[in-house]
Coordinates of C-alpha atoms and ligand atoms in Angstrom, one line a residue:
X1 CA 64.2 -1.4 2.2
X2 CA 63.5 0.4 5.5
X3 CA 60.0 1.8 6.0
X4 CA 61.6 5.2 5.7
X5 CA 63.0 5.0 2.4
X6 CA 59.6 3.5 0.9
X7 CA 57.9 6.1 -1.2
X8 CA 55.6 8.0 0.5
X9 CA 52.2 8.4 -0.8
X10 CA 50.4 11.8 -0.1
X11 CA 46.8 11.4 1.3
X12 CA 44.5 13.4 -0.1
X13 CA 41.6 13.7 1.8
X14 CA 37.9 14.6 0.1
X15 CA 34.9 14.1 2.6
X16 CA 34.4 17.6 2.9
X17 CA 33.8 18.6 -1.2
X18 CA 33.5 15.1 -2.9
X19 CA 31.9 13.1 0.2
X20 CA 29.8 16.3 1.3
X21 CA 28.3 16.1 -2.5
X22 CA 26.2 13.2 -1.4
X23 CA 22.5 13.9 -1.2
X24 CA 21.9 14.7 2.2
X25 CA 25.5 14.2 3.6
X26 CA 25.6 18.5 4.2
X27 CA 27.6 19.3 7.1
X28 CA 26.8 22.2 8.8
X29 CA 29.8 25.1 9.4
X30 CA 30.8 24.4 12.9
X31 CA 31.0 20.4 11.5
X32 CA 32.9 21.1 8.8
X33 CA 35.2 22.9 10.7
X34 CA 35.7 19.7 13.8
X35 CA 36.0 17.5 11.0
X36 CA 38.9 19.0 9.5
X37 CA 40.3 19.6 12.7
X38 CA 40.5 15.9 13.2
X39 CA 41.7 15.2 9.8
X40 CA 44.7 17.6 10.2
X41 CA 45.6 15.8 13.7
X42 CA 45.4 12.5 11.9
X43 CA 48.0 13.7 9.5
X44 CA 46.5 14.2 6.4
X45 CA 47.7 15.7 3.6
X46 CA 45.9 17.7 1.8
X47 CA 42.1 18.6 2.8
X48 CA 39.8 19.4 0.0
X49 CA 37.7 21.6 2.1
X50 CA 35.3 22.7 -0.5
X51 CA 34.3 23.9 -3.7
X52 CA 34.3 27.7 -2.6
X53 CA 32.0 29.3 -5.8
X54 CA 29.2 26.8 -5.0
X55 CA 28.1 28.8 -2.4
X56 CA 28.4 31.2 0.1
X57 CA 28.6 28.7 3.3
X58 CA 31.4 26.7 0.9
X59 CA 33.4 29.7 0.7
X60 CA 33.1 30.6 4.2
X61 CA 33.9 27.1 5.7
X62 CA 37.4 26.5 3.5
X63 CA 38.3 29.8 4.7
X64 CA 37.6 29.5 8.1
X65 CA 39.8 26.0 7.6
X66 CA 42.5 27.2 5.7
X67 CA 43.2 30.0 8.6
X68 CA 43.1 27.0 11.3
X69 CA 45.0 24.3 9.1
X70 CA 48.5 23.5 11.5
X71 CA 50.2 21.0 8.9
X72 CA 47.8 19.9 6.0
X73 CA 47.6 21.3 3.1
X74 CA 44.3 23.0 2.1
X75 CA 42.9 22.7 -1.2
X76 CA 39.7 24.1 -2.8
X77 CA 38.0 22.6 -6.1
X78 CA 37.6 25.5 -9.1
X79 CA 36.0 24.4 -12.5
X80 CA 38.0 25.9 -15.4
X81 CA 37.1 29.4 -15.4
X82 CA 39.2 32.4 -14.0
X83 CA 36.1 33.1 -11.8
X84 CA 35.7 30.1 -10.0
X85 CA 39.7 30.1 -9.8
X86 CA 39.7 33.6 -8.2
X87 CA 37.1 33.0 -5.6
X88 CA 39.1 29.6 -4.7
X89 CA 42.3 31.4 -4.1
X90 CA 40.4 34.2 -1.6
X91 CA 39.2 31.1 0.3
X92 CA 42.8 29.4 0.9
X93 CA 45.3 31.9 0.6
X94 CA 44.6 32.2 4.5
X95 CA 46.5 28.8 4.9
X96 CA 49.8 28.0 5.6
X97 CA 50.1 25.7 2.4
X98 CA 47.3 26.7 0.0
X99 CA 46.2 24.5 -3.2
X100 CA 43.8 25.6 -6.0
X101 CA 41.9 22.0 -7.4
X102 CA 40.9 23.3 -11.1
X103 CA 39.6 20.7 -13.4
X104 CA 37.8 20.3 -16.7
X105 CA 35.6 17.1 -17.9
X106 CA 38.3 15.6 -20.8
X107 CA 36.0 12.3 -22.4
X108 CA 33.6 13.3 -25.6
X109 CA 30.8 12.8 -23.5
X110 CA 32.3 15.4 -21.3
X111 CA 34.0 17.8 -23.8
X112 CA 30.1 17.9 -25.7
X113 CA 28.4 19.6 -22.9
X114 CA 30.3 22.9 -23.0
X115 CA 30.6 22.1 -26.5
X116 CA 34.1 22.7 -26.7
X117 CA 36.6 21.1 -29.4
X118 CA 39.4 19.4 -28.8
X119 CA 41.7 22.3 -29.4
X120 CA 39.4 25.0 -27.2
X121 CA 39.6 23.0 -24.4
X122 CA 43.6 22.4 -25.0
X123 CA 43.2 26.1 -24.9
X124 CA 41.2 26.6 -22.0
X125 CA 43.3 24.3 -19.6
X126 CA 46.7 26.2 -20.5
X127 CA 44.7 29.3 -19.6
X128 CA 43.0 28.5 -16.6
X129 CA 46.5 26.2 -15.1
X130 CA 48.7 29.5 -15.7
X131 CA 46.0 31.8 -14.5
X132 CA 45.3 29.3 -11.1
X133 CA 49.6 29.0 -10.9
X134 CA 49.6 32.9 -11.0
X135 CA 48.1 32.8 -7.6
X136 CA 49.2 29.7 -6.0
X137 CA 52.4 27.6 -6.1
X138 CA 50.5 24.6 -5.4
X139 CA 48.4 23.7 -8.4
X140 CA 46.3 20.7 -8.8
X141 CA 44.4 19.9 -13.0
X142 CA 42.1 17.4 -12.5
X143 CA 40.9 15.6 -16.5
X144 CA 37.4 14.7 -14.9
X145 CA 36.3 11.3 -16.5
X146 CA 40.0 10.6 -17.7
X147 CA 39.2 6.9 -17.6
X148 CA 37.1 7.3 -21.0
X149 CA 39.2 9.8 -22.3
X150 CA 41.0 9.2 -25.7
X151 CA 44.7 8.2 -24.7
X152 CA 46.3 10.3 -27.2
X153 CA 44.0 13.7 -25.5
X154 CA 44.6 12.9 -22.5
X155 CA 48.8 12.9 -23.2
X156 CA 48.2 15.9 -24.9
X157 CA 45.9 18.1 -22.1
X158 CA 48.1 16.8 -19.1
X159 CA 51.4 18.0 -21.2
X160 CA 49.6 21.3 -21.3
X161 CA 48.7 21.3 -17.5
X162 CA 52.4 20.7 -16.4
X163 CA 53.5 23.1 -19.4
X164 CA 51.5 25.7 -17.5
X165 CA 52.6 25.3 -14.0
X166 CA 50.3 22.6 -12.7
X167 CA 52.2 20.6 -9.7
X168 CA 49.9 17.7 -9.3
X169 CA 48.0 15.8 -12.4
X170 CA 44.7 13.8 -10.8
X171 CA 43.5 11.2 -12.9
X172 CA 39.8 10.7 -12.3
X173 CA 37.7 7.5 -12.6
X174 CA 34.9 9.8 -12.4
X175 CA 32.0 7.4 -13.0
X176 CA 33.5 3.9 -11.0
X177 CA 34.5 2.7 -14.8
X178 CA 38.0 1.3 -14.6
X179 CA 39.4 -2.0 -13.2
X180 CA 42.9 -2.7 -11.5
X181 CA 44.8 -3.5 -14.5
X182 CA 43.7 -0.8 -16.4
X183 CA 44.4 1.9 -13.6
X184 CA 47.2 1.2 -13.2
X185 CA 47.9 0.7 -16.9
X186 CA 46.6 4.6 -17.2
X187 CA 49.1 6.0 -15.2
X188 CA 51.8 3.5 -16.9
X189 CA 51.1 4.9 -19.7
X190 CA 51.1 8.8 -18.5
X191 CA 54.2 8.9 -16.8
X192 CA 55.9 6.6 -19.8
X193 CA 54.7 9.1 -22.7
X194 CA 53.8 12.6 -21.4
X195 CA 57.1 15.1 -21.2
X196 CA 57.5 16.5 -17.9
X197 CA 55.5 13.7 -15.9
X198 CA 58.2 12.9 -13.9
X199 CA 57.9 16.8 -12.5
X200 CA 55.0 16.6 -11.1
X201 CA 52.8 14.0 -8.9
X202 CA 50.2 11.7 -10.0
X203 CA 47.0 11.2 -8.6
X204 CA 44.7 8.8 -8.4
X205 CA 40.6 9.4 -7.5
X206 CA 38.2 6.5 -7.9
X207 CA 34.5 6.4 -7.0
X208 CA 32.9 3.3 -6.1
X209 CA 30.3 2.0 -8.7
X210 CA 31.3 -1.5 -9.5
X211 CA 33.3 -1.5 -5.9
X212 CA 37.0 -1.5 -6.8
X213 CA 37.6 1.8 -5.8
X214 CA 40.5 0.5 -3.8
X215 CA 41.7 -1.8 -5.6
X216 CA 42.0 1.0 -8.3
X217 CA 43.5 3.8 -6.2
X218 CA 46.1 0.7 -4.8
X219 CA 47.3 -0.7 -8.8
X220 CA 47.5 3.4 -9.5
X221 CA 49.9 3.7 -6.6
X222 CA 51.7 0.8 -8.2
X223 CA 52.0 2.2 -11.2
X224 CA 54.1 5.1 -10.0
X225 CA 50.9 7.5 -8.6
X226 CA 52.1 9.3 -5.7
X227 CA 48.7 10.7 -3.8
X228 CA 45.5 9.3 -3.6
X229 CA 42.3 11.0 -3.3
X230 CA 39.8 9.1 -0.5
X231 CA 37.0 10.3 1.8
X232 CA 36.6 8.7 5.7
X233 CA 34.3 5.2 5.5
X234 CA 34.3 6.3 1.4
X235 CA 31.7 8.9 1.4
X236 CA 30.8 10.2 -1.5
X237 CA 28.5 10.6 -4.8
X238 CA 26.5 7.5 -6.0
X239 CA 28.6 4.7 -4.2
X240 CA 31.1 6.8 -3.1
X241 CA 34.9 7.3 -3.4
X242 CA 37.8 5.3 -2.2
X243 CA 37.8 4.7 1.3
X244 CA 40.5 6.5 3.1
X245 CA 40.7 4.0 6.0
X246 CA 40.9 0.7 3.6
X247 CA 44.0 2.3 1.0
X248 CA 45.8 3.2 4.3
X249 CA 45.4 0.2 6.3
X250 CA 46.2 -1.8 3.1
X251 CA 49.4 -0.4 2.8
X252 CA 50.4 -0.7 6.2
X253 CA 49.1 -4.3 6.8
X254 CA 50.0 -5.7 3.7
X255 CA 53.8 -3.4 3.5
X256 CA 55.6 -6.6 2.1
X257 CA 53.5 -6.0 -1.0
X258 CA 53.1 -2.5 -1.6
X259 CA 56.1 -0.9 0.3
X260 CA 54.8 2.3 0.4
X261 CA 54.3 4.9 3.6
X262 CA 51.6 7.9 4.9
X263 CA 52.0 10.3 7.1
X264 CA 48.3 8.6 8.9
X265 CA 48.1 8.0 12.3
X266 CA 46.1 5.2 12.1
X267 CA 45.1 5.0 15.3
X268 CA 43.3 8.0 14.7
X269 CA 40.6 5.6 12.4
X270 CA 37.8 4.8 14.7
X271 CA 36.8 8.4 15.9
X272 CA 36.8 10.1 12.5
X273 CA 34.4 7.1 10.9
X274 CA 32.4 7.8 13.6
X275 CA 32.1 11.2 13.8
X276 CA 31.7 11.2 9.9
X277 CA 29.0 8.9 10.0
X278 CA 27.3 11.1 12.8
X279 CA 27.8 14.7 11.3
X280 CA 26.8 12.9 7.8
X281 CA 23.9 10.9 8.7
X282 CA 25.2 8.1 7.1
X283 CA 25.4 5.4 8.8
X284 CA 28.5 2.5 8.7
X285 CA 27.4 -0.4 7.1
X286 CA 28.1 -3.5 9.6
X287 CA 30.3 -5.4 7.5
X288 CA 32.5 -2.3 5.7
X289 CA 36.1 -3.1 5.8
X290 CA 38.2 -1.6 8.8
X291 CA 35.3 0.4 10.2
X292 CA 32.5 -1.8 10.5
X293 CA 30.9 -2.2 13.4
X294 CA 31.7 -6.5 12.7
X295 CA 35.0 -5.6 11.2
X296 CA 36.7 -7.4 14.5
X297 CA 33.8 -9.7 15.7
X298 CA 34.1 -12.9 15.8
X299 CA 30.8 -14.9 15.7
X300 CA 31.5 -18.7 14.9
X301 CA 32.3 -21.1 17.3
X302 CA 35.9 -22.1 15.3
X303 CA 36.7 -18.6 14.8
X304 CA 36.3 -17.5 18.7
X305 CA 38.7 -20.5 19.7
X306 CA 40.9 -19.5 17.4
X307 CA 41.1 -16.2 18.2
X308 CA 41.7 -17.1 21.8
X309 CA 44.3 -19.9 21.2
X310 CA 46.1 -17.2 19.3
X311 CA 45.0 -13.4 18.2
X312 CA 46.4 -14.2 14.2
X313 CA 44.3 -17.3 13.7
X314 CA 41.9 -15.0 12.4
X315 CA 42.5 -11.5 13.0
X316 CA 45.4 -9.3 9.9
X317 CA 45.5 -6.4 12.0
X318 CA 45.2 -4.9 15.8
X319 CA 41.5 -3.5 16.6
X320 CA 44.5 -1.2 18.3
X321 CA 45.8 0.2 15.4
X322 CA 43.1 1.8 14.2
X323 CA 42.1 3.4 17.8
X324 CA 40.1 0.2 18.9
X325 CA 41.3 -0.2 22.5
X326 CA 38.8 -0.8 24.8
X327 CA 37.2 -4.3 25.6
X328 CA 33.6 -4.6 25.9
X329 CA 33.3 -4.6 29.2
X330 CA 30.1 -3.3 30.1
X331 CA 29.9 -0.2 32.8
X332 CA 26.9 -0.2 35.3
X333 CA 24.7 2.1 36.7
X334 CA 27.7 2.5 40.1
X335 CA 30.3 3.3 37.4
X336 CA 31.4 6.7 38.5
X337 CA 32.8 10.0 36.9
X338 CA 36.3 8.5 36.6
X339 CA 35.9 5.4 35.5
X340 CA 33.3 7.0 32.4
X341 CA 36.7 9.6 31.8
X342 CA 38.7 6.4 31.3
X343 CA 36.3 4.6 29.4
X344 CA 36.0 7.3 27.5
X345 CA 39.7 8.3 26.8
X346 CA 40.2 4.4 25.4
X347 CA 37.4 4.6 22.9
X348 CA 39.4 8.1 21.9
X349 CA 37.0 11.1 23.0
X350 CA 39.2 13.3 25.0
X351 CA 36.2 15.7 26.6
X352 CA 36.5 19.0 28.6
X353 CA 35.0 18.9 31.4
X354 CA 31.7 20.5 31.2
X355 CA 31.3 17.8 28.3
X356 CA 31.7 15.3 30.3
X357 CA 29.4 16.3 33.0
X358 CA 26.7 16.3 31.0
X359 CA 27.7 13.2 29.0
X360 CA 28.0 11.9 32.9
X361 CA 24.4 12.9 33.8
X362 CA 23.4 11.4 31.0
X363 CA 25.2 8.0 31.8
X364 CA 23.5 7.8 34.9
X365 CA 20.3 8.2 33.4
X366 CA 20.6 5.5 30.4
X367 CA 22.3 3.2 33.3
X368 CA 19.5 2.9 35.3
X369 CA 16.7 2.0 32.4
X370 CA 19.2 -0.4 30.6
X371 CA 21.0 -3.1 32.5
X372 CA 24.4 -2.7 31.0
X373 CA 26.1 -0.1 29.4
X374 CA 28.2 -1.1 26.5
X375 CA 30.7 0.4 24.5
X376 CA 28.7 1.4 22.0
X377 CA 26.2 2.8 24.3
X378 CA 28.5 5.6 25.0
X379 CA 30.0 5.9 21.7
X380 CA 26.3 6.9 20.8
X381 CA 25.5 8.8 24.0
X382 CA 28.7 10.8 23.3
X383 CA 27.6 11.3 19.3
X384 CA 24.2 13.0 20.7
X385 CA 26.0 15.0 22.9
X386 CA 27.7 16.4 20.3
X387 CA 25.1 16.8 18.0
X388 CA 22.6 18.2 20.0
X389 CA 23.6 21.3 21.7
X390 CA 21.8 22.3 25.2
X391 CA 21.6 26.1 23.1
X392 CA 19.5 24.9 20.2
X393 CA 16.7 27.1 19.1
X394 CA 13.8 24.3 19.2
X395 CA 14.3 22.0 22.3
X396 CA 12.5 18.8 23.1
X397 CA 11.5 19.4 26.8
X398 CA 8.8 16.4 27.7
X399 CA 7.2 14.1 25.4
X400 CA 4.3 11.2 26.3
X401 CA 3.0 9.2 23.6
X402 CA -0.1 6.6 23.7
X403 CA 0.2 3.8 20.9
X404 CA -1.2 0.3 20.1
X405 CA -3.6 -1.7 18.3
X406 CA -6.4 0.9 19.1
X407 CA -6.0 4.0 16.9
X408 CA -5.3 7.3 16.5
X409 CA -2.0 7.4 18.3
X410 CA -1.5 10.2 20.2
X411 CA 1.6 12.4 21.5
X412 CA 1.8 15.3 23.9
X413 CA 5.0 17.5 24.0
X414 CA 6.4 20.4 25.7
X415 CA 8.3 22.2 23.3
X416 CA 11.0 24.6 23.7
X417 CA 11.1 27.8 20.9
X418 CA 14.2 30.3 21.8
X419 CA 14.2 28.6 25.5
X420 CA 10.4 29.4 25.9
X421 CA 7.9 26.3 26.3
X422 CA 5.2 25.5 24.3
X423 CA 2.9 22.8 25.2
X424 CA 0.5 21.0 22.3
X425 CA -0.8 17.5 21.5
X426 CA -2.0 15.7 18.4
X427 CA -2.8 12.5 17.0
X428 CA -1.0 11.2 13.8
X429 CA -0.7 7.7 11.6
X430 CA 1.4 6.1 14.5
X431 CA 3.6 7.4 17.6
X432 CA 6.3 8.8 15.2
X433 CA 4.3 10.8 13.0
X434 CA 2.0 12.1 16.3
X435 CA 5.2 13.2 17.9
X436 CA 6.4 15.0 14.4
X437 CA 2.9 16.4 14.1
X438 CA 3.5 18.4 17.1
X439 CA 6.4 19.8 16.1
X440 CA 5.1 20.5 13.3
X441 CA 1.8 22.6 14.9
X442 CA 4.6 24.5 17.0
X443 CA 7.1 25.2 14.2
X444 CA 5.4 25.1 11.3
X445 CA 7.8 24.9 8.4
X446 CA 7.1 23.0 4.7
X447 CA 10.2 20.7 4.7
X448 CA 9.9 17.6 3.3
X449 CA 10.9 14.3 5.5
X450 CA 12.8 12.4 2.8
X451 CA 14.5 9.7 5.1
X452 CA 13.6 8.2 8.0
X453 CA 16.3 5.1 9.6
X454 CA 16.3 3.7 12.9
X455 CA 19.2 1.2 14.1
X456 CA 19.8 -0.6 17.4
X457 CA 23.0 0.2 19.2
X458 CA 23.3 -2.7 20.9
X459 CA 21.2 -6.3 21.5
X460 CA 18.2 -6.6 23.2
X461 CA 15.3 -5.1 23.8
X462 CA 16.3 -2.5 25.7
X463 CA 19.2 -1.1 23.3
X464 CA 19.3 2.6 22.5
X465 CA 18.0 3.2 18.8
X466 CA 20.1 6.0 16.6
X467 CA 17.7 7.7 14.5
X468 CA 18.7 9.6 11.1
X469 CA 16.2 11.9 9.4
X470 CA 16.6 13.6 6.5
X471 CA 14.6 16.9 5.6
X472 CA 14.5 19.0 2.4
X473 CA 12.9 22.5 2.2
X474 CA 13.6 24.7 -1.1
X475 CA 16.6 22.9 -1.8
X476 CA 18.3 22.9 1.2
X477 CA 19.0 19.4 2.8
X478 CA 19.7 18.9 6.3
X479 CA 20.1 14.9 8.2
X480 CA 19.3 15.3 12.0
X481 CA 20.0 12.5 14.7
X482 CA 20.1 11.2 17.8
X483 CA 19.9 8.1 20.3
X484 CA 18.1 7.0 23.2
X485 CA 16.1 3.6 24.4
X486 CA 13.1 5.2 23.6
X487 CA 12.6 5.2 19.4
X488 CA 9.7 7.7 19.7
X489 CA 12.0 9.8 21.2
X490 CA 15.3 9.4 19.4
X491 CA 12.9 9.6 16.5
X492 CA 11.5 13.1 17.7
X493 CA 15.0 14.6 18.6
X494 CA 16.2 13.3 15.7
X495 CA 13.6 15.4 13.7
X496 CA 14.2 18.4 15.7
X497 CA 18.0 18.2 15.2
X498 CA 17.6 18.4 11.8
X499 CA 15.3 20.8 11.8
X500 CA 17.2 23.3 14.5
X501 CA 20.1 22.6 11.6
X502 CA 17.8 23.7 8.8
X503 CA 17.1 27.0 10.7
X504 CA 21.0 27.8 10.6
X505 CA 21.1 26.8 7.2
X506 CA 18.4 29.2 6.2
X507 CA 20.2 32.0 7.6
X508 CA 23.7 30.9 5.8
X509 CA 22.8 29.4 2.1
X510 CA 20.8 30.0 -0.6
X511 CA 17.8 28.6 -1.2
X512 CA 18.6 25.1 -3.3
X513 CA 22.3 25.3 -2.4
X514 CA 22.2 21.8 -1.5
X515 CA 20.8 20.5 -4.6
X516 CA 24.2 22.1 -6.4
X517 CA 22.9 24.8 -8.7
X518 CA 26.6 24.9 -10.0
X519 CA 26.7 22.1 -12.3
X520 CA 30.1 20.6 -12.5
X521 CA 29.4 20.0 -16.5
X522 CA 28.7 23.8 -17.1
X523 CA 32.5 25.1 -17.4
X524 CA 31.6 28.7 -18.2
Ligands
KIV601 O1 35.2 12.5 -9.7 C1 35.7 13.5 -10.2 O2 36.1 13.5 -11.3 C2 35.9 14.7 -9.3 C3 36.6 15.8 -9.9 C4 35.9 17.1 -9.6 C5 38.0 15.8 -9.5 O3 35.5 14.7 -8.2
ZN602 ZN1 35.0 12.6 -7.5

């Protein structure tokens, strides 16, 4: 079988609703927007850009999407109510190919909270389906928690979502539950017993808590499911959902096995993870498959010479085909403009120029307090670039901090409010929290500091630190961060990146809009 006549398998792509649900993972709007930007380059499918009744920044950011969407699809997740459908629909009609996501919770354990009987809720999803498919050709019924749903039910409710227009059945493994065999046993079963099944597509959405969310979504496509739902480096609630990056480089790696194709452009990989993991806050874990920031070292002594004597010794796929193309060749502090564009280009940021002036400046700077510059170096210089904007309403303009042995530590800062500077020191319980105590003095707020992570970039003692910080105030969560060789002062701009986010957010959400006030369980 030639690649192209292998069954293609539609990608379905969730980090902005099911991967943004993750405490503290809120994107702000002009994120949201750059991330779906990227995902529509990479080719993916369908974008589930939101769940547009959960607030008023959620409706705003899948509209804004749906209008710049070129290919993907654009999808917005309604519970089964003609409210919540309505208010989906205004957010996507603007796209080219619009999708209302309507779902219902299907198990007892699920059915019991709205405390609806078998036949009501039968009832309910023919009338929500035909009122969503009203609207919108493109219809998705999701049974939330189908894995513990009664077989015979489940038959029955997806008949009635095909019998009333839907054009995609999701089959969720809402709490992690299922196992390969069974998955794909599931949708077996579906497509062998319910009428119409072979009308429609199949999907397949698996969360991560006993870590087989791959494997799952994988024995589902097997099975005969046709799109699988995944978020980039597997964001998501709890453990999170099936990683986008892993179910795709599967398939292509191991083709002989599952013949199946995407429309990804793999090489596309690298650069989303990473900007995910920066607009997120969440950090890549070292070791995660196809991302990680190990997933292509090679440490042992037999595993180096065989990777030199030849590449396949120990290596299943090209650091290239997921948009890892540069060596790690370090640049120096006589490395000029050019040669930083170049550099730049092969670890895939394409930036305009003003972008990379400053990212330039910058360069300089971190090249002449660290010896080399490596890779990853830039990849993080680049990150804070990004995050934090020259524009920002609070600015860190000059920090000095005395620490040690002796006590109280002390910091003195020169703050900028709404580009004017304010100057104020104070002594705190160590440098971090005397820098964060003059913030504090000079913006006083009441948000809570709920996470505090420091990493090294690179080795030795010199490396730039990335600093995440996560702050809650009234319900509203924000994660700031940012890098430099200085902790105290990642730390700091760290805490004011977050914070300069919180301002935005005040002026766009509700209070508590981040800890959802709409409950997926209450279906009314
Ligand atoms: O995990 C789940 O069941 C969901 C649904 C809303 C589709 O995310
Ligand atoms: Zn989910």
């Amino acid at each position: 079988m030639t690649k192209t006549d292998q069954p293609r398998v539609i990608i379905f792509d969730t980090t902005l609703r099911d991967g943004e649900q993750s405490p503290g993972a809120t994107m702000t709007h002009e994120e949201k927007l750059e991330i779906a930007g990227l995902l529509d380059e990479m080719g993916v499918d369908v974008i589930e850009a939101g769940f547009p009744i959960a607030s008023e920044g959620d409706f705003t950011a899948v509209s804004e999407i749906a209008k710049r969407a070129k290919t993907s699809t654009i999808c917005g997740l309604a519970r089964a109510n003609f409210k919540d459908i309505d208010r989906c629909w205004e957010a996507v009609k603007y796209a080219k190919s619009p999708r209302i996501h309507t779902f219902i919770g299907t198990s007892p354990l699920h059915r019991a909270i709205p405390n609806l009987t078998m036949d009501e809720m039968a009832t309910r999803i023919h009338d929500t389906v035909t009122h969503a498919r009203n609207l919108c050709d493109n219809v998705q019924w999701s049974a939330m928690d189908a894995t513990r749903t009664e077989h015979d039910y489940l038959c029955r409710v997806v008949e009635i979502a095909i019998k009333a227009g839907a054009t995609t059945i999701n089959i969720p493994d809402t709490v992690g539950y299922t196992a390969p065999r069974e998955s794909a046993d599931l949708i077996a079963m579906l497509l062998a017993r319910v009428p119409g099944a072979d009308k429609v597509i199949f999907a397949t959405h698996c969360h991560n808590d006993l870590g087989m969310a791959t494997a799952n979504a994988l024995a589902a496509v097997d099975a005969g499911a046709r799109q699988i739902e995944c978020t980039i480096n597997g964001l998501g609630e709890r453990a999170g959902n099936t990683a986008l990056e892993e179910v795709v480089m599967a398939m292509k790696v191991r083709n002989d096995i599952m013949p199946y194709r995407t429309g990804i452009d793999t090489t596309k990989i690298m650069n989303l993870s990473r900007r995910v993991s920066s607009v997120s806050g969440f950090p890549v874990q070292f070791n995660k498959a196809i991302v990680g920031k190990n997933a292509f070292l090679h440490e042992s002594g037999i595993h180096q010479d065989g990777v030199l004597k030849n590449v396949e010794t120990f290596e299943i796929m090209k650091p290239s085909d997921i948009g890892l193309t540069a060596k790690n060749i370090a640049m120096g502090k006589h490395s000029g403009r050019a040669a930083l564009r170049a550099k730049l280009k092969e670890l895939g940021y394409e930036l305009a120029d003003n972008q990379l002036n400053d990212v330039f400046v910058r360069f300089k700077a971190l090249a002449d307090r660290k010896k080399e510059v490596y890779d990853d170096d830039l990849i993080a210089l680049v990150a804070d670039e990004q995050t934090n904007d020259a524009h920002e309403y609070l600015q860190l303009k000059k920090l000095r901090v005395i620490c040690g042995t002796e006590g109280p530590q002390e910091a003195d800062m020169v703050l900028a409010i709404d580009g004017v500077d304010h100057h104020i020191d104070a002594t705190g319980d160590g440098p971090v929290d005397a820098a964060f105590m003059c913030v504090k003095m000079l913006f006083p707020h009441h948000a809570r500091l709920e996470v505090y992570q420091v990493h090294a970039v690179t080795e030795g003692t010199d490396a730039q630190a990335t600093v995440s910080v996560r702050l809650q105030e009234d319900g509203r969560i924000v994660t700031g961060s940012s890098a430099d060789t200085d902790t105290i002062v990642a730390s700091t701009k760290a805490y004011i990146n977050a914070l300069n986010k919180l301002i935005v957010r005040r002026t766009k959400s509700a209070p508590g809009d981040d800890v959802k006030t709409v409950s997926y369980m209450d279906q009314k």
